[in-house]
Coordinates of C-alpha atoms in Angstrom, one line a residue:
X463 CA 10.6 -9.3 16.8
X464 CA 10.9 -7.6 20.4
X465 CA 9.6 -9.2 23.4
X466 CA 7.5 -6.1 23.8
X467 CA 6.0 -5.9 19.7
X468 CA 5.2 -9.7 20.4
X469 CA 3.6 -9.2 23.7
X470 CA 1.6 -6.0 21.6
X471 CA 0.7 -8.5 18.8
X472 CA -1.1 -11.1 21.1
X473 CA -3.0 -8.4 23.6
X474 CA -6.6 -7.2 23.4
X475 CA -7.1 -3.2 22.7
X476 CA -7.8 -2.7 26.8
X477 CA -4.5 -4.8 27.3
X478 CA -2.5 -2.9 25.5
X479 CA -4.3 0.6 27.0
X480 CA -3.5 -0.6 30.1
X481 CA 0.4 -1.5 29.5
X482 CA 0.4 1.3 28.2
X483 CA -0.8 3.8 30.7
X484 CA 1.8 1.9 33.3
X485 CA 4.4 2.6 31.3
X486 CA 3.3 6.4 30.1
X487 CA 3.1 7.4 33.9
X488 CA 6.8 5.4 34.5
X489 CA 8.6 6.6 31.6
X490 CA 7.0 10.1 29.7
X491 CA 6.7 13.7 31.4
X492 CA 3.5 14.7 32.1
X493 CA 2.2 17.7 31.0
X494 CA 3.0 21.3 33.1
X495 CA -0.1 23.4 32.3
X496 CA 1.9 26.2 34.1
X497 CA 5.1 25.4 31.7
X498 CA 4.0 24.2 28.2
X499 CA 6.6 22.5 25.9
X500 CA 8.0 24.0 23.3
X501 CA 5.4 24.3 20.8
X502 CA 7.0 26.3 17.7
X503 CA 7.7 24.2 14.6
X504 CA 9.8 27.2 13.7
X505 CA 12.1 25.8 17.4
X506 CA 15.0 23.7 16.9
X507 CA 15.3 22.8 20.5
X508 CA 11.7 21.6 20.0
X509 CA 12.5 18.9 17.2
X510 CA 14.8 18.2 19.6
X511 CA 12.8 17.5 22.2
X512 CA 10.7 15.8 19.9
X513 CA 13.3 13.2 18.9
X514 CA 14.0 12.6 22.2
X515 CA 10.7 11.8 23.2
X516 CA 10.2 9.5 19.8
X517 CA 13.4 7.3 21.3
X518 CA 11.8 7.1 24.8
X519 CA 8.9 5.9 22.5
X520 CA 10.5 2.8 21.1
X521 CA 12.4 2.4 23.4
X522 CA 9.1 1.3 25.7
X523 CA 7.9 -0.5 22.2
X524 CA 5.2 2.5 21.5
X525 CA 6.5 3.5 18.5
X526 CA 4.8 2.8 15.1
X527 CA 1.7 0.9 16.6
X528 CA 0.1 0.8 12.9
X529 CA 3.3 0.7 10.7
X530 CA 4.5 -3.0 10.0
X531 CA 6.8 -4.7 12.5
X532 CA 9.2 -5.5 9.7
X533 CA 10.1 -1.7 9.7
X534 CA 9.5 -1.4 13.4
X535 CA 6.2 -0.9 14.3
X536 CA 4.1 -3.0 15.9
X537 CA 1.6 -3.8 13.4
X538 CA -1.5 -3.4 15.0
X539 CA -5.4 -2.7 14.4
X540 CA -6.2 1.2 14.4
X541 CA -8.2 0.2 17.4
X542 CA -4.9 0.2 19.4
X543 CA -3.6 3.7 17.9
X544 CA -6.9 5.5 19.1
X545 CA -6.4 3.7 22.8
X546 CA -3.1 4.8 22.8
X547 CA -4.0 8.4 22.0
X548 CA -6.6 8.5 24.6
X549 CA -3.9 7.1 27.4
X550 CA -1.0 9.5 26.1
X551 CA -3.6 13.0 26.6
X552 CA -2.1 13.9 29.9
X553 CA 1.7 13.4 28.7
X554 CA 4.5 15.0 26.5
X555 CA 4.5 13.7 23.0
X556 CA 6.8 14.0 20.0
X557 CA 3.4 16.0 18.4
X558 CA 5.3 17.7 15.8
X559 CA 6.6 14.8 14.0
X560 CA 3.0 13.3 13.0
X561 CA 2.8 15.6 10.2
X562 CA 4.3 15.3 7.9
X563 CA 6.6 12.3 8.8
X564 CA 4.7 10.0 10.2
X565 CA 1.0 10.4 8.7
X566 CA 2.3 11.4 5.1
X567 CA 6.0 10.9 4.0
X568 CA 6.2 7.4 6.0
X569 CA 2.7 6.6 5.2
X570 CA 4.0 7.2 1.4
X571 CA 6.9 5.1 2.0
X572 CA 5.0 1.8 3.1
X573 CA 2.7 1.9 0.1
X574 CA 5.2 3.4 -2.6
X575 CA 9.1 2.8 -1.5
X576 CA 11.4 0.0 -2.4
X577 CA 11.7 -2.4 0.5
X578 CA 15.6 -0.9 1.2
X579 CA 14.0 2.9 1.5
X580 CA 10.7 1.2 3.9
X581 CA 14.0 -1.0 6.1
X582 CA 15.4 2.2 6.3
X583 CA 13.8 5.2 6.3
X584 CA 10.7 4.1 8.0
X585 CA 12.4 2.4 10.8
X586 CA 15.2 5.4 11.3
X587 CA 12.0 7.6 12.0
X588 CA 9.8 5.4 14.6
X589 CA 13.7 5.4 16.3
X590 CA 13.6 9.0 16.2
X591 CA 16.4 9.7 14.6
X592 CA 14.9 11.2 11.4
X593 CA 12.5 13.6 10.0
X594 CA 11.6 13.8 6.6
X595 CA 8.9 16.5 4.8
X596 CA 7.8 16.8 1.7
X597 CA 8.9 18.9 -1.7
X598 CA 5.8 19.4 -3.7
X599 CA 4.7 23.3 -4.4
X600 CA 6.5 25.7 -6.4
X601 CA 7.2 29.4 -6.7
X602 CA 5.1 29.6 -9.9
X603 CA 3.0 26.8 -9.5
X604 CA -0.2 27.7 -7.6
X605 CA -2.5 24.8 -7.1
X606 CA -1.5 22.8 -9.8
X607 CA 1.3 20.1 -8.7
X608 CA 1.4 18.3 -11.6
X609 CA 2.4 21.2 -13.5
X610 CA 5.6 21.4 -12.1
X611 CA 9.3 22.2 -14.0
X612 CA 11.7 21.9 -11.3
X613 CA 13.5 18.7 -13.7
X614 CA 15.7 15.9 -13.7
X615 CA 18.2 15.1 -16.5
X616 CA 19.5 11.9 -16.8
X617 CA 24.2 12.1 -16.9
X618 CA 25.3 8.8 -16.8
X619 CA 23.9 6.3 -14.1
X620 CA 23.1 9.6 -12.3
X621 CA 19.6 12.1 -12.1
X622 CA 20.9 15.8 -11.8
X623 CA 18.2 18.1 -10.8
X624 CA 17.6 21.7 -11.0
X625 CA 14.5 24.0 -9.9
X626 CA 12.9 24.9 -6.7
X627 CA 10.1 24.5 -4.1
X628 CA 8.2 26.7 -1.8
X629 CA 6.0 25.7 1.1
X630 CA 8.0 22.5 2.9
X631 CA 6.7 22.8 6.5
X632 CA 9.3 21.9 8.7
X633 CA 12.2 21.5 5.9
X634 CA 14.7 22.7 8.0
X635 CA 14.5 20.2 10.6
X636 CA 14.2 17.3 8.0
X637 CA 17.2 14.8 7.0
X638 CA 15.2 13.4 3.6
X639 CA 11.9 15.3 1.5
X640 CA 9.9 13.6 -0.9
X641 CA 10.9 15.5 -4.1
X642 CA 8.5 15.3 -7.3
X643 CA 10.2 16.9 -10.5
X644 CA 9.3 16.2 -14.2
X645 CA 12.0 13.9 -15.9
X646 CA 9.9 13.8 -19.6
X647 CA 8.7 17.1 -20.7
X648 CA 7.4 15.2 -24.2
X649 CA 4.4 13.7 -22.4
X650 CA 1.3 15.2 -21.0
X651 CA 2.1 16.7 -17.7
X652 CA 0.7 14.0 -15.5
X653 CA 2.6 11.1 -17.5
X654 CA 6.5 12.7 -17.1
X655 CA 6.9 12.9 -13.5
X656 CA 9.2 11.0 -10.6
X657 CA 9.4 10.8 -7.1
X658 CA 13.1 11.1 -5.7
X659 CA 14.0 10.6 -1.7
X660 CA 16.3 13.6 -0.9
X661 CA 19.0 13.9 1.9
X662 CA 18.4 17.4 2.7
X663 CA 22.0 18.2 3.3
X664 CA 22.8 17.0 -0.1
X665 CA 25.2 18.9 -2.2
X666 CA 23.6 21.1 -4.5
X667 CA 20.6 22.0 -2.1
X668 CA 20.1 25.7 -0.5
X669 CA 17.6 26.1 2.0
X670 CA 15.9 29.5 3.2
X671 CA 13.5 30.1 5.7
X672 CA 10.0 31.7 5.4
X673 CA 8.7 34.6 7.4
X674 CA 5.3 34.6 7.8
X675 CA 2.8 37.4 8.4
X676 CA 2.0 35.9 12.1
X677 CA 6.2 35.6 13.1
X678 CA 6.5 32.3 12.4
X679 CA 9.3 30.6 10.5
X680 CA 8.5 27.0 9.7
X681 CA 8.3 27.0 6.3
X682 CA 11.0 26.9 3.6
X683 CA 12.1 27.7 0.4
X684 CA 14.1 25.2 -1.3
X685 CA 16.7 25.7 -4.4
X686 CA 18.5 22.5 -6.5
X687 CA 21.6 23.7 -8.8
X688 CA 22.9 20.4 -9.9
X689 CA 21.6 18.2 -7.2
X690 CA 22.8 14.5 -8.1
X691 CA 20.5 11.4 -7.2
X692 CA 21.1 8.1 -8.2
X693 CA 18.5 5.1 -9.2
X694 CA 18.2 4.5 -5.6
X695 CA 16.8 7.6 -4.9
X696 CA 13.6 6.9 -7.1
X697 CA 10.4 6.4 -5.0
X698 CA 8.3 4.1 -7.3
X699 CA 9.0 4.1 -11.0
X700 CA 10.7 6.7 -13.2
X701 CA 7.7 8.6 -14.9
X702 CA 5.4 7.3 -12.8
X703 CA 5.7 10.1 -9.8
X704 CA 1.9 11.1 -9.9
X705 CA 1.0 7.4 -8.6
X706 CA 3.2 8.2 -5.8
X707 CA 1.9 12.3 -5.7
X708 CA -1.6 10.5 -5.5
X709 CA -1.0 8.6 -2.7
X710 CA 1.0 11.1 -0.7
X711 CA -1.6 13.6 -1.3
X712 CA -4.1 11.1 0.1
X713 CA -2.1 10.5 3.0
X714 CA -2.1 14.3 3.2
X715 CA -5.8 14.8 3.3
X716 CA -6.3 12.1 6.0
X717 CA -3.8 13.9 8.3
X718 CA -4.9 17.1 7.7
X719 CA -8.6 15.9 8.4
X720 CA -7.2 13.7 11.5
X721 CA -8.2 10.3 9.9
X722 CA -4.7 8.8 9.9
X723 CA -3.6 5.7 11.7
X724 CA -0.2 6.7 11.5
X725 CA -0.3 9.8 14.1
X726 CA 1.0 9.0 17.2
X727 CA -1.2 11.1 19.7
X728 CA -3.8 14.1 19.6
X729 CA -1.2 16.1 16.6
X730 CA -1.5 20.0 17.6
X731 CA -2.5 20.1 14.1
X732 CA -5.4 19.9 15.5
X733 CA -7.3 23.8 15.7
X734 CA -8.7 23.1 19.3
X735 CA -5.4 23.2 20.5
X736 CA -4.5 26.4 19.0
X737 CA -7.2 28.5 19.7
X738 CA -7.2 27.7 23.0
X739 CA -10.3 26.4 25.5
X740 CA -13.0 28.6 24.7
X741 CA -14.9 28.9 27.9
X742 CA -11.8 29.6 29.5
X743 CA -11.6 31.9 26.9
X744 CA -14.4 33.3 27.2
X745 CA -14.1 33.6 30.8
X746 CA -11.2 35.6 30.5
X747 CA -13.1 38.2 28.7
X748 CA -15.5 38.2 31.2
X749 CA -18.4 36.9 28.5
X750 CA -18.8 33.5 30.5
X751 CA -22.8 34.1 31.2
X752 CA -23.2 35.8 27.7
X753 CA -26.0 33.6 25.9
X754 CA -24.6 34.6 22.5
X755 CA -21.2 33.5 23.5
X756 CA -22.6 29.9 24.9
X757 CA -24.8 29.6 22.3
X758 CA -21.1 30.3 19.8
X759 CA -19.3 28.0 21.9
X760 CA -22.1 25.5 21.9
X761 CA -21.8 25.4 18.1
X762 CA -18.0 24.7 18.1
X763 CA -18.5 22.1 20.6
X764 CA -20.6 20.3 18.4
X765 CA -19.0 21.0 15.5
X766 CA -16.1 19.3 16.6
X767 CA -18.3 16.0 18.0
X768 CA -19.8 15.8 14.6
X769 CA -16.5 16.3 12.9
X770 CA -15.0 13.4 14.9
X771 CA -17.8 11.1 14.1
X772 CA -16.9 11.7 10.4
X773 CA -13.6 11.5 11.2
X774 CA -14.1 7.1 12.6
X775 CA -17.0 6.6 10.1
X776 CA -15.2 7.8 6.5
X777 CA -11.9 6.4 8.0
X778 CA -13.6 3.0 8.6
X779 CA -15.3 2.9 5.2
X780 CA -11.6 3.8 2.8
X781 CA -10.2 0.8 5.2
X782 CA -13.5 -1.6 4.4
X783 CA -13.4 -0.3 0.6
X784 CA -17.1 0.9 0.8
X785 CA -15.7 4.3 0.1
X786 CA -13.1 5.0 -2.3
X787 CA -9.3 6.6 -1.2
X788 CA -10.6 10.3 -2.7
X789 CA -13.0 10.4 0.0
X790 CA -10.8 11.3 2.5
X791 CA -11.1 14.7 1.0
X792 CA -14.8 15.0 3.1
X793 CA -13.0 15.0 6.5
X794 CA -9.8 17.1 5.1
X795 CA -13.2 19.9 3.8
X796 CA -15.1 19.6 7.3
X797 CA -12.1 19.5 9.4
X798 CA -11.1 23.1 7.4
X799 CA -14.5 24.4 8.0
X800 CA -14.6 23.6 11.4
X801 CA -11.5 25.5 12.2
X802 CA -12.2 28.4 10.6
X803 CA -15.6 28.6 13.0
X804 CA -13.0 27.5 16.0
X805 CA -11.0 30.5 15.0
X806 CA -13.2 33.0 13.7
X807 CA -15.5 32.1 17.1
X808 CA -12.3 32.7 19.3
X809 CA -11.6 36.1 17.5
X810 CA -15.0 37.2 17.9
X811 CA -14.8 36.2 21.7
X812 CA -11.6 37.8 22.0
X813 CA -12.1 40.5 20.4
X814 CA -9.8 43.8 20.7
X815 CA -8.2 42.0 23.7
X816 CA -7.1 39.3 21.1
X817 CA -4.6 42.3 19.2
X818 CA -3.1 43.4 22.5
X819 CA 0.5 43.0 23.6
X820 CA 1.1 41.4 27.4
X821 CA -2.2 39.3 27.2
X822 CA -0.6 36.4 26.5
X823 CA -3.0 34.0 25.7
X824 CA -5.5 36.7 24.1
X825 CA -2.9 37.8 22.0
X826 CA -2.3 33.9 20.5
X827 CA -6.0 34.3 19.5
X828 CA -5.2 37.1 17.4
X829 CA -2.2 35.6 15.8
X830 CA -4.0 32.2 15.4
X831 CA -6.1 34.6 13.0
X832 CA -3.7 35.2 10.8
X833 CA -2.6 31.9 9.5
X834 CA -6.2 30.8 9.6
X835 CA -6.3 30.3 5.7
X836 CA -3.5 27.9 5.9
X837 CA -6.2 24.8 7.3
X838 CA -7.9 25.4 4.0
X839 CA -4.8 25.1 1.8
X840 CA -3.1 22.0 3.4
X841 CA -3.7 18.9 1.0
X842 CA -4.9 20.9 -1.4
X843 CA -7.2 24.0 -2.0
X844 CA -10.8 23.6 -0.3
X845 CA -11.8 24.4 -3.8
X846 CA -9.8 21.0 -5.1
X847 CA -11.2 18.9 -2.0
X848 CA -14.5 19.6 -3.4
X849 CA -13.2 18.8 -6.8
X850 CA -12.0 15.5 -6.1
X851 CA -15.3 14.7 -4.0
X852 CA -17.2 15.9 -7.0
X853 CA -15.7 13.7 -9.5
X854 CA -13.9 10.6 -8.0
X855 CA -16.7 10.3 -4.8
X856 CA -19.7 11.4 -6.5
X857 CA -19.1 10.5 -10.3
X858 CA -19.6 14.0 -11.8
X859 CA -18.3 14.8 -15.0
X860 CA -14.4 16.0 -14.1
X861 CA -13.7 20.0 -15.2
X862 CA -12.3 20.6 -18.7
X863 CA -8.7 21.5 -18.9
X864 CA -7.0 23.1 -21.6
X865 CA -3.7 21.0 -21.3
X866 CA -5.1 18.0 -20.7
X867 CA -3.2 14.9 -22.8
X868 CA -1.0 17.7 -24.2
X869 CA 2.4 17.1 -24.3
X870 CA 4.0 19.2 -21.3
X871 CA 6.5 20.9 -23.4
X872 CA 3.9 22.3 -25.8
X873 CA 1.7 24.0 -23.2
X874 CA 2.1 27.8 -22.7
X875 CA 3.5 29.0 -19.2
X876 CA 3.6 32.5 -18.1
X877 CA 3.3 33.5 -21.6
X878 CA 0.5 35.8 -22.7

């Protein structure tokens, strides 16, 4: 243990806020309102810069303040991380590395990984010197994950692995992904799944960007011809990848809804941040003294006081077990539903201005637009969220399914 993660461990919440603001305004760059960082996740000069702020990080022993000190956090109360993020508001901050890196694959990692992947992996990211991302979706798989067939045949003492995935935000950038692939087709299809930890450069692994309809890049496409992984590689047990899926996709739904502990500042996943200040907003437009667009803006506001609330109260009762792990799908539904009335409020403010080249900032509004279905897809459909609320929060009888305790290979796909 550090000097610095022992001082952490025997400091109240306002010590530690106030260390930390000492050392924020000594060491971090503050924020330029006139020249913004590089924002795109699509930007390799911004996971760059975001490495290079993570090592400045823990270097000042800010790195990991809820992730154990045996993998090099600081092992803190939750209390500390949201002190931190209020200190660290006015500063650069490694942003696009709390999802998913930090909040799900790491988060993953501590509950699920052998204790040589959580020494190593875990620690290599709070140093900043890896990103990792996860492999989930497939080209033909829609919704349901555990209906995958990218597979894994067993040659020897080594897994080989063919298929693909679709949808990895921020694979390009990444030195490992979380890869679930089905390694027993003769059982149903939650039963025959494992989680593998994937260098990204591996042999056998082609990568291709994604161009979106809104000009952005960060997503990828991912092939596997002959991919070998060894036993090593295997996140949990062999067959039992959906344990590890579960908790990663709970991990997910927390982030998404902003109740992890594990970000490390206000994430710019969060919508405020991309549909810019509305009453500047409106301002701009010159709609400021419009009592239809206060009485909008009031709403948002609002929305996002009540959201935060939900955010402290559900995260509080999953940590005292009063509420069970599925409900973090209630703040992953209300954070979706607040953005889309952050974004469909900001286009309506906006309005033609926000589809016309040289306004800068109006024009972001109108390209926010676009991807705004993406906030209700992350984690999951909205349509799953309520699902899983339905049945493992509320106790309702769970949907039928046609291939449920079939065995994989004897279910139909794609076949009319």
């Amino acid at each position: 243990m550090t000097e610095t993660t022992a001082h952490a461990a025997t400091e109240s919440v306002q010590e530690f806020a106030a260390r930390a603001r000492e050392w924020l305004a000594e060491n971090m760059p503050r924020l330029d309102p006139a020249n913004p960082p590089l924002a795109g996740r699509g930007d390799d000069a911004a996971w760059q810069r975001a490495r290079e702020l993570q090592q400045l990080l823990y270097s000042g022993g800010f790195a990991g303040i809820c992730f154990p000190r045996e993998y090099g956090g600081l092992g803190l109360d939750p209390a500390y991380q949201r002190a931190f993020d209020i200190e660290v508001a006015q500063y650069e901050m490694p942003l696009i590395l709390n999802v998913p890196t930090f909040t799900i694959c790491a988060a993953t990692l501590l509950d699920t990984g052998s204790e040589e992947q959580k020494h190593q992996r875990i620690s290599a990211v709070l140093r900043g010197e890896e990103v990792l991302v996860q492999l989930l979706s497939e080209p033909s798989g829609g919704s349901d994950l555990a209906g995958l067939i990218t597979r894994a045949e067993r040659d020897g003492d080594t897994w080989v692995i063919h298929g693909a995935k679709t949808w990895s935000t921020s694979a390009f950038a990444a030195d490992y992904g979380l890869l679930l692939v089905r390694t027993d087709p003769t059982v149903p299809k939650h039963e025959g799944l494992t989680m593998f930890l994937v260098p990204i450069n591996s042999p056998g692994v082609e990568l291709r960007r994604i161009e979106q309809v809104d000009g952005s890049n960060d997503f990828c496409t991912e092939f596997f011809d002959g991919l070998r992984l060894g036993d090593d590689a295997v996140v949990g047990e062999v067959n039992g990848g959906w344990a590890v899926a579960s908790r990663l996709l709970f991990h997910e739904r927390r982030a998404v809804g902003q109740g992890s502990e594990f970000a490390s500042g206000r994430g710019r996943e969060r919508s405020e941040e991309s549909t810019g200040d509305l009453v500047a907003l409106a301002r701009s437009v010159g709609a400021a003294d419009d009592p239809l667009v206060q009485d909008k803006v009031g709403r948002v506001l609002a929305r996002r006081m009540v959201r935060d609330r939900l955010v402290e109260h559900v995260s509080g009762a999953m940590r005292d077990g009063s509420l069970p792990p599925a409900a973090g799908s209630i703040i992953r539904l209300f954070h979706s539903d607040v953005t889309f009335l952050e974004v469909d409020t900001a286009t309506e403010i906006a309005g033609g201005f926000g589809v016309v080249e040289g306004e800068e900032q109006l024009l972001g509004v109108g390209e926010r637009y676009l991807s705004r279905q993406t906030v209700a897809l992350g984690g999951g459909s909205n349509e799953m969220a309520r699902n899983v609320i339905g049945e493992r929060v509320l106790g309702l009888p769970r949907e039928y399914a046609a291939d449920r305790g079939v065995p994989f290979n004897e279910v139909r796909h794609n076949r009319l």
